[in-house]
mmCIF file of C-alpha atoms and ligand atoms in Angstrom:
data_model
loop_
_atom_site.group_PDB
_atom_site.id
_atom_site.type_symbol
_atom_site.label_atom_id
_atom_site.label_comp_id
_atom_site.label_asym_id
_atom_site.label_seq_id
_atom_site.Cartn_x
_atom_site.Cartn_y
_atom_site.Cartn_z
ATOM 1 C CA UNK A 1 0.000 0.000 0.000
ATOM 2 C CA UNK A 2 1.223 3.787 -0.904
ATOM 3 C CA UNK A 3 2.334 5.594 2.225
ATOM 4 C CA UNK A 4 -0.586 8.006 3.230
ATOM 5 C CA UNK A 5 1.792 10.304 4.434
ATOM 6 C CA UNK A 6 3.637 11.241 1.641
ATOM 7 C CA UNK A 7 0.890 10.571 -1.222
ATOM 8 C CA UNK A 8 -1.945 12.669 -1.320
ATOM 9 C CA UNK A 9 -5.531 11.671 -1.793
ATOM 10 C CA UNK A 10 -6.607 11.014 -5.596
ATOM 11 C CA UNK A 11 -8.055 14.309 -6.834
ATOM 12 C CA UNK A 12 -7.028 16.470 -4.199
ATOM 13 C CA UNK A 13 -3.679 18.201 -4.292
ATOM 14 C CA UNK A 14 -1.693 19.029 -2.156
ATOM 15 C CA UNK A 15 -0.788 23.450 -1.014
ATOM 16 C CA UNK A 16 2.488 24.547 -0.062
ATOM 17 C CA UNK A 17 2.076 28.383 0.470
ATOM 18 C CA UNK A 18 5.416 30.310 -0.335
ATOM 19 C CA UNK A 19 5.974 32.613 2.603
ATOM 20 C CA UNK A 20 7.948 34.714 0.499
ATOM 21 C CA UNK A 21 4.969 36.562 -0.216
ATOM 22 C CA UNK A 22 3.501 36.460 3.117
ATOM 23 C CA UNK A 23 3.722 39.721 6.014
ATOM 24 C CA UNK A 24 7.662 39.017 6.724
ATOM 25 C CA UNK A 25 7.184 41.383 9.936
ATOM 26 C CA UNK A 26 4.472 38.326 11.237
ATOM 27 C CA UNK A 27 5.789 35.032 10.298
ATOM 28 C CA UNK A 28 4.381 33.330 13.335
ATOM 29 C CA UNK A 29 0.898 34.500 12.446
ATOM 30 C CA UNK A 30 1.022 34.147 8.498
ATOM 31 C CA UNK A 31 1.801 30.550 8.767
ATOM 32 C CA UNK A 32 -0.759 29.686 11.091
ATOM 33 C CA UNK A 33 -3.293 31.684 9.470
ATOM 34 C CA UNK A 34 -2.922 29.397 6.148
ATOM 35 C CA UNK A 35 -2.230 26.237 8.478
ATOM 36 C CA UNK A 36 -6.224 27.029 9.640
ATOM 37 C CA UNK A 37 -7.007 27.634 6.239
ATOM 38 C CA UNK A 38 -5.849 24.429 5.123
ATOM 39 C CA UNK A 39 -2.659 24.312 3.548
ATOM 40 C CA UNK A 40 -0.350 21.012 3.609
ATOM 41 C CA UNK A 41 2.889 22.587 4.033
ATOM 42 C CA UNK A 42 4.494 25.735 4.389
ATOM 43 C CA UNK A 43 7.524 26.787 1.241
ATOM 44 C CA UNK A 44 10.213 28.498 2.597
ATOM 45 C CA UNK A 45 12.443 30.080 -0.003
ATOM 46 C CA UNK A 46 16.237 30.334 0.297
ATOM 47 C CA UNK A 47 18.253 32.285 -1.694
ATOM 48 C CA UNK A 48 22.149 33.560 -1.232
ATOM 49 C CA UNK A 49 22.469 36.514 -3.745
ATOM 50 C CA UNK A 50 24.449 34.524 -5.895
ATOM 51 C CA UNK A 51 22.854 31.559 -7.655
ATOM 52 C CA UNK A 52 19.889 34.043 -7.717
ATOM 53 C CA UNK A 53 19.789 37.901 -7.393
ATOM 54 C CA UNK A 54 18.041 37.752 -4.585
ATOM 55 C CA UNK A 55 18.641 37.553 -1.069
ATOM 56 C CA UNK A 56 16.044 35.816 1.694
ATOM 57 C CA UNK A 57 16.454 34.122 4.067
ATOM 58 C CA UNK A 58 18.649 31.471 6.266
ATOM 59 C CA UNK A 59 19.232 28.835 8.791
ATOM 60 C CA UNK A 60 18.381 30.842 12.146
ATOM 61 C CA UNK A 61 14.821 31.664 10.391
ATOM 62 C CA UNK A 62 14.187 28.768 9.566
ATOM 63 C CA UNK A 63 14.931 27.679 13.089
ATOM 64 C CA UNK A 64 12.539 29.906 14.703
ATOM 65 C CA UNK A 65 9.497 28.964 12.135
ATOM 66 C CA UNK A 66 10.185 25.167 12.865
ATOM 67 C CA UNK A 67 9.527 26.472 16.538
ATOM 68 C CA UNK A 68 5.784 27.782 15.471
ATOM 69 C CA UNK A 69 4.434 25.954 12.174
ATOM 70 C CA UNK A 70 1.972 23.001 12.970
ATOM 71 C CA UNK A 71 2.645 21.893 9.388
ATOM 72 C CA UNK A 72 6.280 20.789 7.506
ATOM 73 C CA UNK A 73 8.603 23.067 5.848
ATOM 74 C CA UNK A 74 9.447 22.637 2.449
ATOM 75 C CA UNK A 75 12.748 24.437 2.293
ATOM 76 C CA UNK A 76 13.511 25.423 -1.518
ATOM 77 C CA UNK A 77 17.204 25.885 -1.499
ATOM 78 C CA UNK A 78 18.466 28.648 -4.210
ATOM 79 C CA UNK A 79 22.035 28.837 -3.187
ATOM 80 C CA UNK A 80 25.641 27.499 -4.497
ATOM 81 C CA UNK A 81 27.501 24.623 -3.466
ATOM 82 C CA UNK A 82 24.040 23.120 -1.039
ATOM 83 C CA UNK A 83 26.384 20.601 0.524
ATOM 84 C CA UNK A 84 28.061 23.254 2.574
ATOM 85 C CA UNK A 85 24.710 23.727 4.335
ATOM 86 C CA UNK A 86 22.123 20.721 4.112
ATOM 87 C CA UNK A 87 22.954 19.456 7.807
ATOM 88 C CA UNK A 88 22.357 23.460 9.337
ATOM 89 C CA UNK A 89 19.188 23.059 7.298
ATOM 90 C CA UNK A 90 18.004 19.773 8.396
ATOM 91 C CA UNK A 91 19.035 20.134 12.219
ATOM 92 C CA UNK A 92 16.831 23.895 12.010
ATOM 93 C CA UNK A 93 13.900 21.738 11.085
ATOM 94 C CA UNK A 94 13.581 21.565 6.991
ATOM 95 C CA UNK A 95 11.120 18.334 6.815
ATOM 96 C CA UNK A 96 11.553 17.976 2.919
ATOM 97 C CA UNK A 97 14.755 19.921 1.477
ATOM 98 C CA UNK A 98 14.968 20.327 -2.370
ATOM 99 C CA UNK A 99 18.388 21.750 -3.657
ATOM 100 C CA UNK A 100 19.030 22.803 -7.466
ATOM 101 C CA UNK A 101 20.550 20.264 -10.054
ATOM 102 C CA UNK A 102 22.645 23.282 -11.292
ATOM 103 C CA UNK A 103 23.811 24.626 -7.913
ATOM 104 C CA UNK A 104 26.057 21.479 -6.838
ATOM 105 C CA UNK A 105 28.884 19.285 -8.813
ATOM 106 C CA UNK A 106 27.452 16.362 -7.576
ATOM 107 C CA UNK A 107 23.716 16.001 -6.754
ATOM 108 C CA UNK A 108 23.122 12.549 -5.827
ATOM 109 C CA UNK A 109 25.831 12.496 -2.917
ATOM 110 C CA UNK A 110 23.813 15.554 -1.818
ATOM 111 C CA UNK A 111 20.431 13.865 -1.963
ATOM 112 C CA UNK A 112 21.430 10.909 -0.079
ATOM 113 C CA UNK A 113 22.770 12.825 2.148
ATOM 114 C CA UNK A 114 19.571 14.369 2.895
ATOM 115 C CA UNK A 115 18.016 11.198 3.322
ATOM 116 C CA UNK A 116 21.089 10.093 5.258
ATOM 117 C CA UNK A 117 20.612 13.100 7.802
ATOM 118 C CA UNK A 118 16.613 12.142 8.353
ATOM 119 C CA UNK A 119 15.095 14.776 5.922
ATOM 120 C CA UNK A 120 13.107 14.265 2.641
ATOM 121 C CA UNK A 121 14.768 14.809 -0.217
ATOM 122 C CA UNK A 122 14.201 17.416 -3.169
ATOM 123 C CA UNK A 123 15.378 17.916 -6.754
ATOM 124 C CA UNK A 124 14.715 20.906 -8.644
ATOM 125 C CA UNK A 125 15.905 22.107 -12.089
ATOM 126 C CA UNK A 126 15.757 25.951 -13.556
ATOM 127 C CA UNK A 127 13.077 26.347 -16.549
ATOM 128 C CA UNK A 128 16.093 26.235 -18.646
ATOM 129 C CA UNK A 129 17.739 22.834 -17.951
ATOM 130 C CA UNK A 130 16.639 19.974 -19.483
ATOM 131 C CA UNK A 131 14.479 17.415 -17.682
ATOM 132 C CA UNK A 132 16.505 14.940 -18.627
ATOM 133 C CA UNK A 133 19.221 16.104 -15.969
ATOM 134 C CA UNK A 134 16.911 15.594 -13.267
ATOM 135 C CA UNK A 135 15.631 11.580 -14.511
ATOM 136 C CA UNK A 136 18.704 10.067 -13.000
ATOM 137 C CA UNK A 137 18.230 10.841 -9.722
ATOM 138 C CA UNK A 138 14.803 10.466 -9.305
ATOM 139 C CA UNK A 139 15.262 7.079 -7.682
ATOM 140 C CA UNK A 140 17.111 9.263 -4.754
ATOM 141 C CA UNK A 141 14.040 11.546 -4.362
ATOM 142 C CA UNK A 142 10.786 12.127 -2.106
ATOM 143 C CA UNK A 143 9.922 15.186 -4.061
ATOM 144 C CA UNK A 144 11.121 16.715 -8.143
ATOM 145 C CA UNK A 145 9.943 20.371 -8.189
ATOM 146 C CA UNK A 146 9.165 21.450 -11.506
ATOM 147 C CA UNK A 147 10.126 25.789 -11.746
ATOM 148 C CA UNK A 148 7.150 27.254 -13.868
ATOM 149 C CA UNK A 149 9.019 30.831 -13.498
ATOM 150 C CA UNK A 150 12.916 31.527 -13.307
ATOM 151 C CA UNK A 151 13.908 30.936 -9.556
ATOM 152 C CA UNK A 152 14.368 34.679 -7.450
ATOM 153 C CA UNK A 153 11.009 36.381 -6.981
ATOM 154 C CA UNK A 154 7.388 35.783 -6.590
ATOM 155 C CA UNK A 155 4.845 37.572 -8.723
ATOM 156 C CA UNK A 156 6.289 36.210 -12.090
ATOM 157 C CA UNK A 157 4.160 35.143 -15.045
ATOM 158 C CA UNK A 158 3.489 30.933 -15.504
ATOM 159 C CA UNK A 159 6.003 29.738 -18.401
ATOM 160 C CA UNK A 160 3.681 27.415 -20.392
ATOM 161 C CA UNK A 161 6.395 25.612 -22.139
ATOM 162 C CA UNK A 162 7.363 23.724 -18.564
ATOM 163 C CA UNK A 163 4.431 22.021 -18.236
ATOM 164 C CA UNK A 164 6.137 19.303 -20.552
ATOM 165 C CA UNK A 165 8.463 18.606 -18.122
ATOM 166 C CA UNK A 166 5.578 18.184 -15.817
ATOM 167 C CA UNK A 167 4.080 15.127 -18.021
ATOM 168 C CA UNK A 168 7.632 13.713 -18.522
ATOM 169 C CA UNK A 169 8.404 12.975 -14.681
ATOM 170 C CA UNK A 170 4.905 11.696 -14.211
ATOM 171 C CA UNK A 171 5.569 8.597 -16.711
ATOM 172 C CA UNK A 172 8.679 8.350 -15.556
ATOM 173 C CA UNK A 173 7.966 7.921 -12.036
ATOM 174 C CA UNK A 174 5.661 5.443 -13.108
ATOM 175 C CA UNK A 175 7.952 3.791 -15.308
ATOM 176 C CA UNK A 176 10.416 3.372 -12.410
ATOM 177 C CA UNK A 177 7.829 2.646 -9.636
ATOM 178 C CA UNK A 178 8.987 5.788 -7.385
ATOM 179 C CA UNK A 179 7.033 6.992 -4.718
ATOM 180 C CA UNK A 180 8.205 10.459 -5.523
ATOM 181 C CA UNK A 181 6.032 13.811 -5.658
ATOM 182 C CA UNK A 182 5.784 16.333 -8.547
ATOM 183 C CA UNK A 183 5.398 19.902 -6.651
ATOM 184 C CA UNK A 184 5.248 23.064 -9.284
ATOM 185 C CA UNK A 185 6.675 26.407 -7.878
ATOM 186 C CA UNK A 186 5.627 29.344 -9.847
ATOM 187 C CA UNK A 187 3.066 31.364 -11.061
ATOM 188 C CA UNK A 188 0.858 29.288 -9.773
ATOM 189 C CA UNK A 189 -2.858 30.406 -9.671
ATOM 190 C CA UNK A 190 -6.344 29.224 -10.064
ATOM 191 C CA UNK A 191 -6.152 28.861 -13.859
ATOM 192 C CA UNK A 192 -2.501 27.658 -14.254
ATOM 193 C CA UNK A 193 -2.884 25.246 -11.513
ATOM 194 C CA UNK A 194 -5.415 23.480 -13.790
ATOM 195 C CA UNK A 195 -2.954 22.820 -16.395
ATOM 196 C CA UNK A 196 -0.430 20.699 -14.172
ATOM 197 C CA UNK A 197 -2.973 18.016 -13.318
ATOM 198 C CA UNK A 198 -0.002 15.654 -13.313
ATOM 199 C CA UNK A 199 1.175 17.751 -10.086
ATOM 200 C CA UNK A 200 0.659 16.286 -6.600
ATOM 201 C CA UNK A 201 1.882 19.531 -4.909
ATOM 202 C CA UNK A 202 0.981 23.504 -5.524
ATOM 203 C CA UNK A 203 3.573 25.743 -4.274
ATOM 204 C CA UNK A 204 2.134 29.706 -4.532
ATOM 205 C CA UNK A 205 3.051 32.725 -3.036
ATOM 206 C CA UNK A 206 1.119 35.907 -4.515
ATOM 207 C CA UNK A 207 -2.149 33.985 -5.014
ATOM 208 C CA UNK A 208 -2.509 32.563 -1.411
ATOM 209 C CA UNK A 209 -1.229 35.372 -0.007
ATOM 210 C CA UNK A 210 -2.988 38.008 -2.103
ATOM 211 C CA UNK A 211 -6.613 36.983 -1.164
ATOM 212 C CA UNK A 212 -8.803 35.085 1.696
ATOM 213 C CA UNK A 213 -6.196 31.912 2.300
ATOM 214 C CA UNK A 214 -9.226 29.758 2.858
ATOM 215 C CA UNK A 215 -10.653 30.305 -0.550
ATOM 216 C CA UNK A 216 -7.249 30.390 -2.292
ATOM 217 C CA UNK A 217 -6.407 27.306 -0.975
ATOM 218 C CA UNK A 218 -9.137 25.556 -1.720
ATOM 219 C CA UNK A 219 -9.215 25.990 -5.076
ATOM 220 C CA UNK A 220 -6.030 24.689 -5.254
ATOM 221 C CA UNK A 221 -6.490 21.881 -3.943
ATOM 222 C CA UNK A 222 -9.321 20.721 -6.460
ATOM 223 C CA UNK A 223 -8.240 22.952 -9.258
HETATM 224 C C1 DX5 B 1 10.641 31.757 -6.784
HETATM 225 C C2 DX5 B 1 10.189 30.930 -5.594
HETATM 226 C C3 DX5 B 1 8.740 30.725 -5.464
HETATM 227 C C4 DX5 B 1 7.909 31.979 -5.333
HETATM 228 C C5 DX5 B 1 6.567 31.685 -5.898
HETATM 229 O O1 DX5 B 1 12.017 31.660 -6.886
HETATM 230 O O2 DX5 B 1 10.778 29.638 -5.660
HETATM 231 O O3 DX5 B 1 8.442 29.822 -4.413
HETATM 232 O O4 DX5 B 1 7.780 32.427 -4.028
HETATM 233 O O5 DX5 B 1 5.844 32.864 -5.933
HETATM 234 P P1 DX5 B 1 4.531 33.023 -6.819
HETATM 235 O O6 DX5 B 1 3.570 31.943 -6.407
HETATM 236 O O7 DX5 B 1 4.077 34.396 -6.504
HETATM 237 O O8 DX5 B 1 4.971 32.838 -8.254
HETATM 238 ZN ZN1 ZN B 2 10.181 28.107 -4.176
#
C-alpha cells in the first residue's frame, strides 16, 4: 500500500504556500493563518544573492518557524555549493529539502545525504535545464519540483512551455515505480494550476497570499 503520508488523496492536491509573499514582519501568524485555512505545508524560499539575485532568508529563520508551524517546511534551497549547508538546514527543522541540479557538482551524494541526515529529499531544475538532468536521480528523491518561473522572486508570469516537463516525470515515475512527488513552484494560480494536473503539490506565493487563504487554498487543492 502507498504511504498516506507522503501521497496525497486522488483528486485532491496538495498546497504549499510560499511565505515569500507572506507579512515578513508576522511570520508566526502568516503561517498559522494558512495552516487554519488548510494548507499542507508551508515553502520556505532560500536564496544567497548569488545563484539568484536575490537575497532571503537562512538557517536561524528557519529555526525559529520550525519552533511555530503546525505543518512541515518545504525548504527550496536557491544557493551554491548546497552541501556546505544541508545538515544546518536539516538540524533547524527543513522536513523535505529540495536543492538545485545546477547549484552542486554532484547532486546525488547531496540527496542521499539528505536522506542520510533524516530529511526528505528534493530535486529541482531551472526552466532552462533539461528534464533529462533531473531523470537520474529520481530514484534518490521524495519530491522533483518542476520551476514554472525563473527561480528569485514571486509575482512572475506561468512559463507554459514547462508544463512538458511536468508530463515527462509523471511517466517516468511510473515507469520506475517511485514513490516520488511532482510539486510546481511558480506562477501558480487558479487557472494555471489546472494545467499541471499531473502535479501532486501547488507551491504559490502571490495567489494565497494576495486573497482570503481559505478560498485560495481551496481551489487549489481541487483545481
Ligand atoms: C521563486 C520561488 C517561489 C515563489 C513563488 O524563486 O521559488 O516559491 O515564491 O511565488 P509566486 O507563487 O508568486 O509565483
Ligand atoms: Zn520556491
Amino acid at each position: 500500500m502507498s504511504s498516506l503520508s507522503t501521497l496525497p488523496l486522488r483528486g485532491s492536491k496538495l498546497v504549499a504556500p510560499s511565505i515569500l509573499s507572506a507579512d515578513f514582519a508576522n511570520l508566526e501568524k502568516e503561517i498559522k493563518a494558512v495552516a487554519t485555512a488548510g494548507a499542507d505545508w508551508i515553502h520556505v524560499d532560500v536564496m544567497d544573492g548569488h545563484f539568484v539575485p536575490n537575497l532571503t532568508i537562512g538557517v536561524p529563520v528557519v529555526k525559529s518557524l520550525k519552533k511555530v508551524s503546525p505543518l512541515p517546511l518545504d525548504v527550496h534551497l536557491m544557493i551554491d555549493k548546497p552541501e556546505r549547508f544541508v545538515e544546518d538546514f536539516i538540524k533547524a527543522g527543513a522536513d523535505y529539502l529540495t536543492i538545485h541540479v545546477e547549484s552542486t557538482q554532484d547532486p546525488a551524494s547531496v540527496l542521499r545525504k539528505i536522506t542520510a541526515l533524516g530529511a526528505k529529499a528534493g530535486i529541482t531544475l531551472r526552466p532552462g535545464t533539461s528534464v533529462e538532468s533531473v531523470l537520474p536521480l529520481l530514484n534518490l528523491c521524495d519530491l522533483v519540483l518542476v520551476m514554472t518561473v525563473e527561480p528569485g522572486f514571486g509575482g512572475q508570469s506561468f512559463m507554459h512551455d514547462q508544463i512538458a516537463k511536468i508530463t515527462a516525470l509523471r511517466a517516468e515515475i511510473r515507469k520506475q515505480k517511485l514513490n516520488c512527488l511532482i510539486e510546481v513552484d511558480g506562477g501558480i494560480n487558479a487557472e494555471t494550476a489546472k494545467l499541471c494536473a499531473d502535479a501532486d503539490v501547488f507551491v504559490a506565493g502571490s495567489y494565497v497570499f494576495g486573497r482570503n487563504y481559505a478560498e485560495g487554498i481551496a481551489t487549489l487543492k481541487n483545481p
